[in-house]
mmCIF file with all atom_site columns, C-alpha atoms in Angstrom:
data_model
loop_
_atom_site.group_PDB
_atom_site.id
_atom_site.type_symbol
_atom_site.label_atom_id
_atom_site.label_alt_id
_atom_site.label_comp_id
_atom_site.label_asym_id
_atom_site.label_entity_id
_atom_site.label_seq_id
_atom_site.pdbx_PDB_ins_code
_atom_site.Cartn_x
_atom_site.Cartn_y
_atom_site.Cartn_z
_atom_site.occupancy
_atom_site.B_iso_or_equiv
_atom_site.pdbx_formal_charge
_atom_site.auth_seq_id
_atom_site.auth_comp_id
_atom_site.auth_asym_id
_atom_site.auth_atom_id
_atom_site.pdbx_PDB_model_num
ATOM 1   C CA . GLY S 1 1   ? 13.958  -5.990  0.596   1.00 0.00 ? 1   GLY S CA 1
ATOM 2   C CA . ALA S 1 2   ? 11.983  -8.460  0.309   1.00 0.00 ? 2   ALA S CA 1
ATOM 3   C CA . VAL S 1 3   ? 11.488  -9.543  -3.267  1.00 0.00 ? 3   VAL S CA 1
ATOM 4   C CA . VAL S 1 4   ? 7.311   -10.584 -3.491  1.00 0.00 ? 4   VAL S CA 1
ATOM 5   C CA . SER S 1 5   ? 5.541   -12.436 -6.595  1.00 0.00 ? 5   SER S CA 1
ATOM 6   C CA . GLN S 1 6   ? 1.941   -12.276 -7.322  1.00 0.00 ? 6   GLN S CA 1
ATOM 7   C CA . HIS S 1 7   ? 0.150   -14.839 -10.009 1.00 0.00 ? 7   HIS S CA 1
ATOM 8   C CA . PRO S 1 8   ? -1.459  -14.012 -12.111 1.00 0.00 ? 8   PRO S CA 1
ATOM 9   C CA . SER S 1 9   ? -0.688  -10.945 -12.860 1.00 0.00 ? 9   SER S CA 1
ATOM 10  C CA . ARG S 1 10  ? -3.736  -10.416 -14.913 1.00 0.00 ? 10  ARG S CA 1
ATOM 11  C CA . VAL S 1 11  ? -7.047  -12.156 -14.856 1.00 0.00 ? 11  VAL S CA 1
ATOM 12  C CA . ILE S 1 12  ? -10.413 -11.915 -16.851 1.00 0.00 ? 12  ILE S CA 1
ATOM 13  C CA . CYS S 1 13  ? -13.406 -14.308 -15.657 1.00 0.00 ? 13  CYS S CA 1
ATOM 14  C CA . LYS S 1 14  ? -17.157 -14.966 -16.309 1.00 0.00 ? 14  LYS S CA 1
ATOM 15  C CA . SER S 1 15  ? -18.928 -13.976 -13.674 1.00 0.00 ? 15  SER S CA 1
ATOM 16  C CA . GLY S 1 16  ? -20.097 -16.682 -10.819 1.00 0.00 ? 16  GLY S CA 1
ATOM 17  C CA . THR S 1 17  ? -16.767 -18.489 -11.391 1.00 0.00 ? 17  THR S CA 1
ATOM 18  C CA . SER S 1 18  ? -13.963 -18.702 -8.794  1.00 0.00 ? 18  SER S CA 1
ATOM 19  C CA . VAL S 1 19  ? -10.352 -17.067 -8.833  1.00 0.00 ? 19  VAL S CA 1
ATOM 20  C CA . LYS S 1 20  ? -7.567  -18.206 -6.636  1.00 0.00 ? 20  LYS S CA 1
ATOM 21  C CA . ILE S 1 21  ? -4.276  -15.756 -6.360  1.00 0.00 ? 21  ILE S CA 1
ATOM 22  C CA . GLU S 1 22  ? -1.784  -16.765 -5.157  1.00 0.00 ? 22  GLU S CA 1
ATOM 23  C CA . CYS S 1 23  ? 1.129   -14.090 -3.518  1.00 0.00 ? 23  CYS S CA 1
ATOM 24  C CA . ARG S 1 24  ? 4.791   -15.571 -2.632  1.00 0.00 ? 24  ARG S CA 1
ATOM 25  C CA . SER S 1 25  ? 7.652   -13.997 -0.585  1.00 0.00 ? 25  SER S CA 1
ATOM 26  C CA . LEU S 1 26  ? 10.690  -15.267 -2.662  1.00 0.00 ? 26  LEU S CA 1
ATOM 27  C CA . ASP S 1 27  ? 13.241  -14.959 -0.199  1.00 0.00 ? 27  ASP S CA 1
ATOM 28  C CA . PHE S 1 28  ? 11.776  -14.110 3.280   1.00 0.00 ? 28  PHE S CA 1
ATOM 29  C CA . GLN S 1 29  ? 9.583   -16.525 5.505   1.00 0.00 ? 29  GLN S CA 1
ATOM 30  C CA . ALA S 1 30  ? 6.623   -14.901 6.024   1.00 0.00 ? 30  ALA S CA 1
ATOM 31  C CA . THR S 1 31  ? 4.579   -15.575 9.426   1.00 0.00 ? 31  THR S CA 1
ATOM 32  C CA . THR S 1 32  ? 1.874   -12.306 8.092   1.00 0.00 ? 32  THR S CA 1
ATOM 33  C CA . MET S 1 33  ? 1.014   -11.788 4.636   1.00 0.00 ? 33  MET S CA 1
ATOM 34  C CA . PHE S 1 34  ? -1.590  -9.143  4.382   1.00 0.00 ? 34  PHE S CA 1
ATOM 35  C CA . TRP S 1 35  ? -3.860  -9.042  1.130   1.00 0.00 ? 35  TRP S CA 1
ATOM 36  C CA . TYR S 1 36  ? -5.185  -5.472  0.205   1.00 0.00 ? 36  TYR S CA 1
ATOM 37  C CA . ARG S 1 37  ? -7.666  -3.960  -2.404  1.00 0.00 ? 37  ARG S CA 1
ATOM 38  C CA . GLN S 1 38  ? -7.453  -1.110  -4.611  1.00 0.00 ? 38  GLN S CA 1
ATOM 39  C CA . PHE S 1 39  ? -10.581 0.591   -6.914  1.00 0.00 ? 39  PHE S CA 1
ATOM 40  C CA . PRO S 1 40  ? -9.386  2.670   -9.314  1.00 0.00 ? 40  PRO S CA 1
ATOM 41  C CA . LYS S 1 41  ? -8.732  6.325   -7.805  1.00 0.00 ? 41  LYS S CA 1
ATOM 42  C CA . LYS S 1 42  ? -8.973  5.007   -4.618  1.00 0.00 ? 42  LYS S CA 1
ATOM 43  C CA . SER S 1 43  ? -6.671  4.339   -1.515  1.00 0.00 ? 43  SER S CA 1
ATOM 44  C CA . LEU S 1 44  ? -5.586  1.085   -0.723  1.00 0.00 ? 44  LEU S CA 1
ATOM 45  C CA . MET S 1 45  ? -7.915  -0.789  1.422   1.00 0.00 ? 45  MET S CA 1
ATOM 46  C CA . LEU S 1 46  ? -6.563  -4.150  3.408   1.00 0.00 ? 46  LEU S CA 1
ATOM 47  C CA . MET S 1 47  ? -9.008  -6.718  3.466   1.00 0.00 ? 47  MET S CA 1
ATOM 48  C CA . ALA S 1 48  ? -7.285  -9.109  5.509   1.00 0.00 ? 48  ALA S CA 1
ATOM 49  C CA . THR S 1 49  ? -4.336  -10.408 7.266   1.00 0.00 ? 49  THR S CA 1
ATOM 50  C CA . SER S 1 50  ? -3.138  -13.715 6.457   1.00 0.00 ? 50  SER S CA 1
ATOM 51  C CA . ASN S 1 51  ? -1.389  -15.989 9.430   1.00 0.00 ? 51  ASN S CA 1
ATOM 52  C CA . GLU S 1 52  ? 0.346   -18.935 8.563   1.00 0.00 ? 52  GLU S CA 1
ATOM 53  C CA . GLY S 1 53  ? -0.875  -22.155 10.209  1.00 0.00 ? 53  GLY S CA 1
ATOM 54  C CA . SER S 1 54  ? -4.367  -20.256 11.450  1.00 0.00 ? 54  SER S CA 1
ATOM 55  C CA . LYS S 1 55  ? -6.933  -18.757 10.327  1.00 0.00 ? 55  LYS S CA 1
ATOM 56  C CA . ALA S 1 56  ? -6.861  -15.068 8.577   1.00 0.00 ? 56  ALA S CA 1
ATOM 57  C CA . THR S 1 57  ? -8.092  -11.834 10.229  1.00 0.00 ? 57  THR S CA 1
ATOM 58  C CA . TYR S 1 58  ? -10.328 -9.921  8.187   1.00 0.00 ? 58  TYR S CA 1
ATOM 59  C CA . GLU S 1 59  ? -11.642 -6.260  8.204   1.00 0.00 ? 59  GLU S CA 1
ATOM 60  C CA . GLN S 1 60  ? -14.977 -4.973  8.680   1.00 0.00 ? 60  GLN S CA 1
ATOM 61  C CA . GLY S 1 61  ? -16.588 -5.520  5.673   1.00 0.00 ? 61  GLY S CA 1
ATOM 62  C CA . VAL S 1 62  ? -15.581 -7.717  4.415   1.00 0.00 ? 62  VAL S CA 1
ATOM 63  C CA . GLU S 1 63  ? -17.007 -11.149 3.464   1.00 0.00 ? 63  GLU S CA 1
ATOM 64  C CA . LYS S 1 64  ? -14.991 -13.704 5.169   1.00 0.00 ? 64  LYS S CA 1
ATOM 65  C CA . ASP S 1 65  ? -16.760 -16.635 2.342   1.00 0.00 ? 65  ASP S CA 1
ATOM 66  C CA . LYS S 1 66  ? -16.457 -14.648 -0.179  1.00 0.00 ? 66  LYS S CA 1
ATOM 67  C CA . PHE S 1 67  ? -12.451 -13.933 0.206   1.00 0.00 ? 67  PHE S CA 1
ATOM 68  C CA . LEU S 1 68  ? -10.729 -16.809 0.954   1.00 0.00 ? 68  LEU S CA 1
ATOM 69  C CA . ILE S 1 69  ? -7.527  -16.848 2.282   1.00 0.00 ? 69  ILE S CA 1
ATOM 70  C CA . ASN S 1 70  ? -4.967  -19.932 3.078   1.00 0.00 ? 70  ASN S CA 1
ATOM 71  C CA . HIS S 1 71  ? -1.620  -19.414 4.406   1.00 0.00 ? 71  HIS S CA 1
ATOM 72  C CA . ALA S 1 72  ? -0.323  -23.050 4.026   1.00 0.00 ? 72  ALA S CA 1
ATOM 73  C CA . SER S 1 73  ? 3.180   -22.329 4.316   1.00 0.00 ? 73  SER S CA 1
ATOM 74  C CA . LEU S 1 74  ? 5.580   -18.823 5.238   1.00 0.00 ? 74  LEU S CA 1
ATOM 75  C CA . THR S 1 75  ? 6.080   -18.750 1.185   1.00 0.00 ? 75  THR S CA 1
ATOM 76  C CA . LEU S 1 76  ? 2.460   -18.726 -0.425  1.00 0.00 ? 76  LEU S CA 1
ATOM 77  C CA . SER S 1 77  ? -0.650  -17.367 0.717   1.00 0.00 ? 77  SER S CA 1
ATOM 78  C CA . THR S 1 78  ? -3.749  -17.741 -1.289  1.00 0.00 ? 78  THR S CA 1
ATOM 79  C CA . LEU S 1 79  ? -6.625  -15.460 -1.587  1.00 0.00 ? 79  LEU S CA 1
ATOM 80  C CA . THR S 1 80  ? -9.781  -16.914 -3.397  1.00 0.00 ? 80  THR S CA 1
ATOM 81  C CA . VAL S 1 81  ? -12.565 -14.854 -4.419  1.00 0.00 ? 81  VAL S CA 1
ATOM 82  C CA . THR S 1 82  ? -15.369 -17.281 -5.072  1.00 0.00 ? 82  THR S CA 1
ATOM 83  C CA . SER S 1 83  ? -18.314 -16.627 -7.029  1.00 0.00 ? 83  SER S CA 1
ATOM 84  C CA . ALA S 1 84  ? -17.080 -13.385 -8.533  1.00 0.00 ? 84  ALA S CA 1
ATOM 85  C CA . HIS S 1 85  ? -19.478 -10.728 -9.968  1.00 0.00 ? 85  HIS S CA 1
ATOM 86  C CA . PRO S 1 86  ? -18.699 -7.596  -11.867 1.00 0.00 ? 86  PRO S CA 1
ATOM 87  C CA . GLU S 1 87  ? -18.231 -5.628  -8.930  1.00 0.00 ? 87  GLU S CA 1
ATOM 88  C CA . ASP S 1 88  ? -15.357 -7.742  -7.522  1.00 0.00 ? 88  ASP S CA 1
ATOM 89  C CA . SER S 1 89  ? -13.320 -6.176  -10.404 1.00 0.00 ? 89  SER S CA 1
ATOM 90  C CA . SER S 1 90  ? -9.973  -4.856  -8.405  1.00 0.00 ? 90  SER S CA 1
ATOM 91  C CA . PHE S 1 91  ? -6.648  -4.462  -8.185  1.00 0.00 ? 91  PHE S CA 1
ATOM 92  C CA . TYR S 1 92  ? -5.576  -7.337  -5.567  1.00 0.00 ? 92  TYR S CA 1
ATOM 93  C CA . ILE S 1 93  ? -2.565  -6.676  -3.796  1.00 0.00 ? 93  ILE S CA 1
ATOM 94  C CA . CYS S 1 94  ? -0.403  -8.800  -1.003  1.00 0.00 ? 94  CYS S CA 1
ATOM 95  C CA . SER S 1 95  ? 2.586   -7.575  0.798   1.00 0.00 ? 95  SER S CA 1
ATOM 96  C CA . VAL S 1 96  ? 4.954   -9.096  3.059   1.00 0.00 ? 96  VAL S CA 1
ATOM 97  C CA . GLY S 1 97  ? 5.044   -7.235  6.883   1.00 0.00 ? 97  GLY S CA 1
ATOM 98  C CA . GLY S 1 98  ? 9.455   -6.154  7.399   1.00 0.00 ? 98  GLY S CA 1
ATOM 99  C CA . GLY S 1 99  ? 11.656  -8.253  6.578   1.00 0.00 ? 99  GLY S CA 1
ATOM 100 C CA . GLY S 1 100 ? 15.606  -7.925  4.533   1.00 0.00 ? 100 GLY S CA 1
ATOM 101 C CA . ALA S 1 101 ? 17.624  -4.685  6.072   1.00 0.00 ? 101 ALA S CA 1
ATOM 102 C CA . ARG S 1 102 ? 14.241  -3.557  7.351   1.00 0.00 ? 102 ARG S CA 1
ATOM 103 C CA . THR S 1 103 ? 11.302  -4.817  9.297   1.00 0.00 ? 103 THR S CA 1
ATOM 104 C CA . ASP S 1 104 ? 9.510   -1.118  9.777   1.00 0.00 ? 104 ASP S CA 1
ATOM 105 C CA . THR S 1 105 ? 7.987   -1.518  6.364   1.00 0.00 ? 105 THR S CA 1
ATOM 106 C CA . GLN S 1 106 ? 5.543   -3.514  3.793   1.00 0.00 ? 106 GLN S CA 1
ATOM 107 C CA . TYR S 1 107 ? 6.810   -5.185  1.024   1.00 0.00 ? 107 TYR S CA 1
ATOM 108 C CA . PHE S 1 108 ? 3.872   -5.087  -1.787  1.00 0.00 ? 108 PHE S CA 1
ATOM 109 C CA . GLY S 1 109 ? 3.504   -7.409  -4.591  1.00 0.00 ? 109 GLY S CA 1
ATOM 110 C CA . PRO S 1 110 ? 3.274   -6.499  -7.995  1.00 0.00 ? 110 PRO S CA 1
ATOM 111 C CA . GLY S 1 111 ? -0.812  -6.927  -7.720  1.00 0.00 ? 111 GLY S CA 1
ATOM 112 C CA . THR S 1 112 ? -3.142  -8.891  -9.662  1.00 0.00 ? 112 THR S CA 1
ATOM 113 C CA . ARG S 1 113 ? -5.991  -6.880  -11.768 1.00 0.00 ? 113 ARG S CA 1
ATOM 114 C CA . LEU S 1 114 ? -9.238  -9.185  -11.965 1.00 0.00 ? 114 LEU S CA 1
ATOM 115 C CA . THR S 1 115 ? -12.038 -8.663  -14.381 1.00 0.00 ? 115 THR S CA 1
ATOM 116 C CA . VAL S 1 116 ? -15.097 -10.224 -13.726 1.00 0.00 ? 116 VAL S CA 1
ATOM 117 C CA . LEU S 1 117 ? -17.214 -9.814  -16.758 1.00 0.00 ? 117 LEU S CA 1
ATOM 118 C CA . ASP L 2 1   ? -14.208 6.973   7.625   1.00 0.00 ? 1   ASP L CA 1
ATOM 119 C CA . GLN L 2 2   ? -11.222 8.395   5.805   1.00 0.00 ? 2   GLN L CA 1
ATOM 120 C CA . GLN L 2 3   ? -8.513  8.277   8.516   1.00 0.00 ? 3   GLN L CA 1
ATOM 121 C CA . VAL L 2 4   ? -5.362  9.246   5.831   1.00 0.00 ? 4   VAL L CA 1
ATOM 122 C CA . LYS L 2 5   ? -6.022  12.203  3.629   1.00 0.00 ? 5   LYS L CA 1
ATOM 123 C CA . GLN L 2 6   ? -4.197  13.924  0.405   1.00 0.00 ? 6   GLN L CA 1
ATOM 124 C CA . ASN L 2 7   ? -6.338  16.207  -0.476  1.00 0.00 ? 7   ASN L CA 1
ATOM 125 C CA . SER L 2 8   ? -4.390  16.896  -3.548  1.00 0.00 ? 8   SER L CA 1
ATOM 126 C CA . PRO L 2 9   ? -5.458  14.460  -6.340  1.00 0.00 ? 9   PRO L CA 1
ATOM 127 C CA . SER L 2 10  ? -2.863  15.174  -8.852  1.00 0.00 ? 10  SER L CA 1
ATOM 128 C CA . LEU L 2 11  ? 0.761   17.450  -8.484  1.00 0.00 ? 11  LEU L CA 1
ATOM 129 C CA . SER L 2 12  ? 2.742   19.081  -11.817 1.00 0.00 ? 12  SER L CA 1
ATOM 130 C CA . VAL L 2 13  ? 6.389   20.442  -10.566 1.00 0.00 ? 13  VAL L CA 1
ATOM 131 C CA . GLN L 2 14  ? 8.551   21.242  -13.667 1.00 0.00 ? 14  GLN L CA 1
ATOM 132 C CA . GLU L 2 15  ? 11.441  19.492  -13.208 1.00 0.00 ? 15  GLU L CA 1
ATOM 133 C CA . GLY L 2 16  ? 14.649  20.390  -11.104 1.00 0.00 ? 16  GLY L CA 1
ATOM 134 C CA . ARG L 2 17  ? 12.087  22.164  -8.675  1.00 0.00 ? 17  ARG L CA 1
ATOM 135 C CA . ILE L 2 18  ? 10.799  21.171  -5.216  1.00 0.00 ? 18  ILE L CA 1
ATOM 136 C CA . SER L 2 19  ? 7.795   18.445  -5.223  1.00 0.00 ? 19  SER L CA 1
ATOM 137 C CA . ILE L 2 20  ? 5.581   19.037  -1.678  1.00 0.00 ? 20  ILE L CA 1
ATOM 138 C CA . LEU L 2 21  ? 3.162   16.270  -1.317  1.00 0.00 ? 21  LEU L CA 1
ATOM 139 C CA . ASN L 2 22  ? 1.033   16.521  1.965   1.00 0.00 ? 22  ASN L CA 1
ATOM 140 C CA . CYS L 2 23  ? -0.868  14.258  3.984   1.00 0.00 ? 23  CYS L CA 1
ATOM 141 C CA . ASP L 2 24  ? -3.212  14.782  6.738   1.00 0.00 ? 24  ASP L CA 1
ATOM 142 C CA . TYR L 2 25  ? -4.181  12.271  9.235   1.00 0.00 ? 25  TYR L CA 1
ATOM 143 C CA . THR L 2 26  ? -7.347  12.054  12.275  1.00 0.00 ? 26  THR L CA 1
ATOM 144 C CA . ASN L 2 27  ? -6.403  8.975   14.322  1.00 0.00 ? 27  ASN L CA 1
ATOM 145 C CA . SER L 2 28  ? -3.960  10.304  17.409  1.00 0.00 ? 28  SER L CA 1
ATOM 146 C CA . MET L 2 29  ? -2.482  6.570   17.652  1.00 0.00 ? 29  MET L CA 1
ATOM 147 C CA . PHE L 2 30  ? -0.853  6.609   14.655  1.00 0.00 ? 30  PHE L CA 1
ATOM 148 C CA . ASP L 2 31  ? 2.635   6.187   15.718  1.00 0.00 ? 31  ASP L CA 1
ATOM 149 C CA . TYR L 2 32  ? 4.746   5.553   12.426  1.00 0.00 ? 32  TYR L CA 1
ATOM 150 C CA . PHE L 2 33  ? 4.534   7.167   9.177   1.00 0.00 ? 33  PHE L CA 1
ATOM 151 C CA . LEU L 2 34  ? 5.740   5.876   5.522   1.00 0.00 ? 34  LEU L CA 1
ATOM 152 C CA . TRP L 2 35  ? 5.482   7.408   2.386   1.00 0.00 ? 35  TRP L CA 1
ATOM 153 C CA . TYR L 2 36  ? 5.350   4.911   -1.229  1.00 0.00 ? 36  TYR L CA 1
ATOM 154 C CA . LYS L 2 37  ? 5.592   5.693   -4.728  1.00 0.00 ? 37  LYS L CA 1
ATOM 155 C CA . LYS L 2 38  ? 3.215   3.531   -7.162  1.00 0.00 ? 38  LYS L CA 1
ATOM 156 C CA . TYR L 2 39  ? 3.078   3.149   -10.842 1.00 0.00 ? 39  TYR L CA 1
ATOM 157 C CA . PRO L 2 40  ? 0.589   1.538   -12.847 1.00 0.00 ? 40  PRO L CA 1
ATOM 158 C CA . ALA L 2 41  ? -0.148  -1.718  -12.374 1.00 0.00 ? 41  ALA L CA 1
ATOM 159 C CA . GLU L 2 42  ? 2.518   -2.198  -10.444 1.00 0.00 ? 42  GLU L CA 1
ATOM 160 C CA . GLY L 2 43  ? 2.425   -2.839  -6.238  1.00 0.00 ? 43  GLY L CA 1
ATOM 161 C CA . PRO L 2 44  ? 3.530   -0.108  -4.374  1.00 0.00 ? 44  PRO L CA 1
ATOM 162 C CA . THR L 2 45  ? 7.565   0.701   -3.138  1.00 0.00 ? 45  THR L CA 1
ATOM 163 C CA . PHE L 2 46  ? 8.584   1.699   0.015   1.00 0.00 ? 46  PHE L CA 1
ATOM 164 C CA . LEU L 2 47  ? 10.220  5.395   0.134   1.00 0.00 ? 47  LEU L CA 1
ATOM 165 C CA . ILE L 2 48  ? 10.576  6.499   3.144   1.00 0.00 ? 48  ILE L CA 1
ATOM 166 C CA . SER L 2 49  ? 9.384   6.456   6.770   1.00 0.00 ? 49  SER L CA 1
ATOM 167 C CA . ILE L 2 50  ? 10.007  8.152   9.943   1.00 0.00 ? 50  ILE L CA 1
ATOM 168 C CA . SER L 2 51  ? 8.727   7.633   13.880  1.00 0.00 ? 51  SER L CA 1
ATOM 169 C CA . SER L 2 52  ? 6.527   10.153  15.746  1.00 0.00 ? 52  SER L CA 1
ATOM 170 C CA . ILE L 2 53  ? 9.540   10.405  17.922  1.00 0.00 ? 53  ILE L CA 1
ATOM 171 C CA . LYS L 2 54  ? 11.254  12.294  15.036  1.00 0.00 ? 54  LYS L CA 1
ATOM 172 C CA . ASP L 2 55  ? 9.939   15.409  13.248  1.00 0.00 ? 55  ASP L CA 1
ATOM 173 C CA . LYS L 2 56  ? 12.416  14.812  10.056  1.00 0.00 ? 56  LYS L CA 1
ATOM 174 C CA . ASN L 2 57  ? 13.878  12.011  8.245   1.00 0.00 ? 57  ASN L CA 1
ATOM 175 C CA . GLU L 2 58  ? 15.809  12.873  4.767   1.00 0.00 ? 58  GLU L CA 1
ATOM 176 C CA . ASP L 2 59  ? 17.177  10.310  2.636   1.00 0.00 ? 59  ASP L CA 1
ATOM 177 C CA . GLY L 2 60  ? 18.785  11.540  -0.494  1.00 0.00 ? 60  GLY L CA 1
ATOM 178 C CA . ARG L 2 61  ? 16.644  13.032  -2.635  1.00 0.00 ? 61  ARG L CA 1
ATOM 179 C CA . PHE L 2 62  ? 13.369  12.513  -0.402  1.00 0.00 ? 62  PHE L CA 1
ATOM 180 C CA . THR L 2 63  ? 12.549  14.177  2.978   1.00 0.00 ? 63  THR L CA 1
ATOM 181 C CA . VAL L 2 64  ? 9.704   13.744  5.104   1.00 0.00 ? 64  VAL L CA 1
ATOM 182 C CA . PHE L 2 65  ? 8.159   16.746  7.947   1.00 0.00 ? 65  PHE L CA 1
ATOM 183 C CA . LEU L 2 66  ? 5.913   15.279  10.402  1.00 0.00 ? 66  LEU L CA 1
ATOM 184 C CA . ASN L 2 67  ? 3.974   17.775  12.930  1.00 0.00 ? 67  ASN L CA 1
ATOM 185 C CA . LYS L 2 68  ? 2.545   16.205  15.038  1.00 0.00 ? 68  LYS L CA 1
ATOM 186 C CA . SER L 2 69  ? 0.127   18.707  16.596  1.00 0.00 ? 69  SER L CA 1
ATOM 187 C CA . ALA L 2 70  ? -1.331  18.842  13.293  1.00 0.00 ? 70  ALA L CA 1
ATOM 188 C CA . LYS L 2 71  ? -1.868  15.645  12.392  1.00 0.00 ? 71  LYS L CA 1
ATOM 189 C CA . HIS L 2 72  ? -0.298  16.453  9.708   1.00 0.00 ? 72  HIS L CA 1
ATOM 190 C CA . LEU L 2 73  ? 3.450   15.235  7.505   1.00 0.00 ? 73  LEU L CA 1
ATOM 191 C CA . SER L 2 74  ? 4.847   15.951  3.657   1.00 0.00 ? 74  SER L CA 1
ATOM 192 C CA . LEU L 2 75  ? 6.957   14.460  1.347   1.00 0.00 ? 75  LEU L CA 1
ATOM 193 C CA . HIS L 2 76  ? 10.072  16.685  -0.536  1.00 0.00 ? 76  HIS L CA 1
ATOM 194 C CA . ILE L 2 77  ? 11.614  15.259  -3.318  1.00 0.00 ? 77  ILE L CA 1
ATOM 195 C CA . VAL L 2 78  ? 14.324  17.798  -4.377  1.00 0.00 ? 78  VAL L CA 1
ATOM 196 C CA . PRO L 2 79  ? 15.163  17.940  -7.294  1.00 0.00 ? 79  PRO L CA 1
ATOM 197 C CA . SER L 2 80  ? 12.023  16.631  -9.080  1.00 0.00 ? 80  SER L CA 1
ATOM 198 C CA . GLN L 2 81  ? 13.244  13.976  -11.951 1.00 0.00 ? 81  GLN L CA 1
ATOM 199 C CA . PRO L 2 82  ? 10.876  13.145  -14.668 1.00 0.00 ? 82  PRO L CA 1
ATOM 200 C CA . GLY L 2 83  ? 10.993  9.848   -13.393 1.00 0.00 ? 83  GLY L CA 1
ATOM 201 C CA . ASP L 2 84  ? 9.554   10.671  -10.039 1.00 0.00 ? 84  ASP L CA 1
ATOM 202 C CA . SER L 2 85  ? 6.016   10.824  -11.998 1.00 0.00 ? 85  SER L CA 1
ATOM 203 C CA . ALA L 2 86  ? 4.002   8.518   -10.434 1.00 0.00 ? 86  ALA L CA 1
ATOM 204 C CA . VAL L 2 87  ? 1.188   7.823   -7.665  1.00 0.00 ? 87  VAL L CA 1
ATOM 205 C CA . TYR L 2 88  ? 2.351   8.774   -3.862  1.00 0.00 ? 88  TYR L CA 1
ATOM 206 C CA . PHE L 2 89  ? 0.755   7.286   -0.907  1.00 0.00 ? 89  PHE L CA 1
ATOM 207 C CA . CYS L 2 90  ? 1.311   8.281   2.365   1.00 0.00 ? 90  CYS L CA 1
ATOM 208 C CA . ALA L 2 91  ? 0.247   5.114   4.647   1.00 0.00 ? 91  ALA L CA 1
ATOM 209 C CA . ALA L 2 92  ? 0.239   4.871   8.426   1.00 0.00 ? 92  ALA L CA 1
ATOM 210 C CA . SER L 2 93  ? 0.634   2.307   11.678  1.00 0.00 ? 93  SER L CA 1
ATOM 211 C CA . ALA L 2 94  ? -0.217  2.412   15.208  1.00 0.00 ? 94  ALA L CA 1
ATOM 212 C CA . ASN L 2 95  ? 2.843   0.012   15.272  1.00 0.00 ? 95  ASN L CA 1
ATOM 213 C CA . PHE L 2 96  ? 5.882   0.437   12.969  1.00 0.00 ? 96  PHE L CA 1
ATOM 214 C CA . GLY L 2 97  ? 4.468   -0.109  9.557   1.00 0.00 ? 97  GLY L CA 1
ATOM 215 C CA . ASN L 2 98  ? 4.240   -3.894  10.466  1.00 0.00 ? 98  ASN L CA 1
ATOM 216 C CA . GLU L 2 99  ? 1.051   -3.668  11.748  1.00 0.00 ? 99  GLU L CA 1
ATOM 217 C CA . LYS L 2 100 ? -2.095  -2.709  9.584   1.00 0.00 ? 100 LYS L CA 1
ATOM 218 C CA . LEU L 2 101 ? -1.348  0.285   7.593   1.00 0.00 ? 101 LEU L CA 1
ATOM 219 C CA . THR L 2 102 ? -4.036  3.166   6.587   1.00 0.00 ? 102 THR L CA 1
ATOM 220 C CA . PHE L 2 103 ? -3.870  4.705   3.344   1.00 0.00 ? 103 PHE L CA 1
ATOM 221 C CA . GLY L 2 104 ? -4.460  7.804   1.784   1.00 0.00 ? 104 GLY L CA 1
ATOM 222 C CA . THR L 2 105 ? -5.892  8.110   -1.373  1.00 0.00 ? 105 THR L CA 1
ATOM 223 C CA . GLY L 2 106 ? -3.667  9.218   -3.358  1.00 0.00 ? 106 GLY L CA 1
ATOM 224 C CA . THR L 2 107 ? -1.738  11.605  -5.129  1.00 0.00 ? 107 THR L CA 1
ATOM 225 C CA . ARG L 2 108 ? -0.434  11.608  -8.962  1.00 0.00 ? 108 ARG L CA 1
ATOM 226 C CA . LEU L 2 109 ? 3.029   13.191  -9.060  1.00 0.00 ? 109 LEU L CA 1
ATOM 227 C CA . THR L 2 110 ? 3.372   14.830  -12.776 1.00 0.00 ? 110 THR L CA 1
ATOM 228 C CA . ILE L 2 111 ? 7.215   15.904  -13.571 1.00 0.00 ? 111 ILE L CA 1
ATOM 229 C CA . ILE L 2 112 ? 6.743   18.266  -16.714 1.00 0.00 ? 112 ILE L CA 1
ATOM 230 C CA . PRO L 2 113 ? 10.607  18.585  -18.557 1.00 0.00 ? 113 PRO L CA 1
#
């Protein structure tokens, strides 16, 4: 399957700062990437669909001005949490839609643990 | 509105026995279902999937059963191994898994040696 990396794996920041998370598709050109968030003991919730060369599509209730997504190339999408607050602390995971030997599933990155103090 | 539900937050099974994880859904537009395994601080790993045109799909020790009339699917793992201990998520999609996935809340499976 597709190999997906995320950087950083863990970040701690002060309230009010911005944090950028990178998602890279290492062996697959991804026109579409997905960003999820998981709170402790909760389900993965889709935040937005990142489309290469165009604006991201955000799910209902997700603030597009707070969670900035840029998908500038077929192998890189970035999620920037602007003016982070403690309630933004979560596990953020990206995924690539299909690829590799299978075209009917998504391949996930290892995730980024964000802690906002 | 939780469209995909896993009502058992945890499950413990003896090594070598069968593990059965359950998942229910409410959206009749879902036509593709997937199971993912997740270790702490890692992203989910795809396990097995099933299309709504089938009622069973098998891959090694893993079998997924789909009951469309009941809007219910289950994952069977047999025999269960200690390495199977993880959180298992079911997910559903209206279009073959390349579109938006809706995840359940997960079931923590513990295999007892």
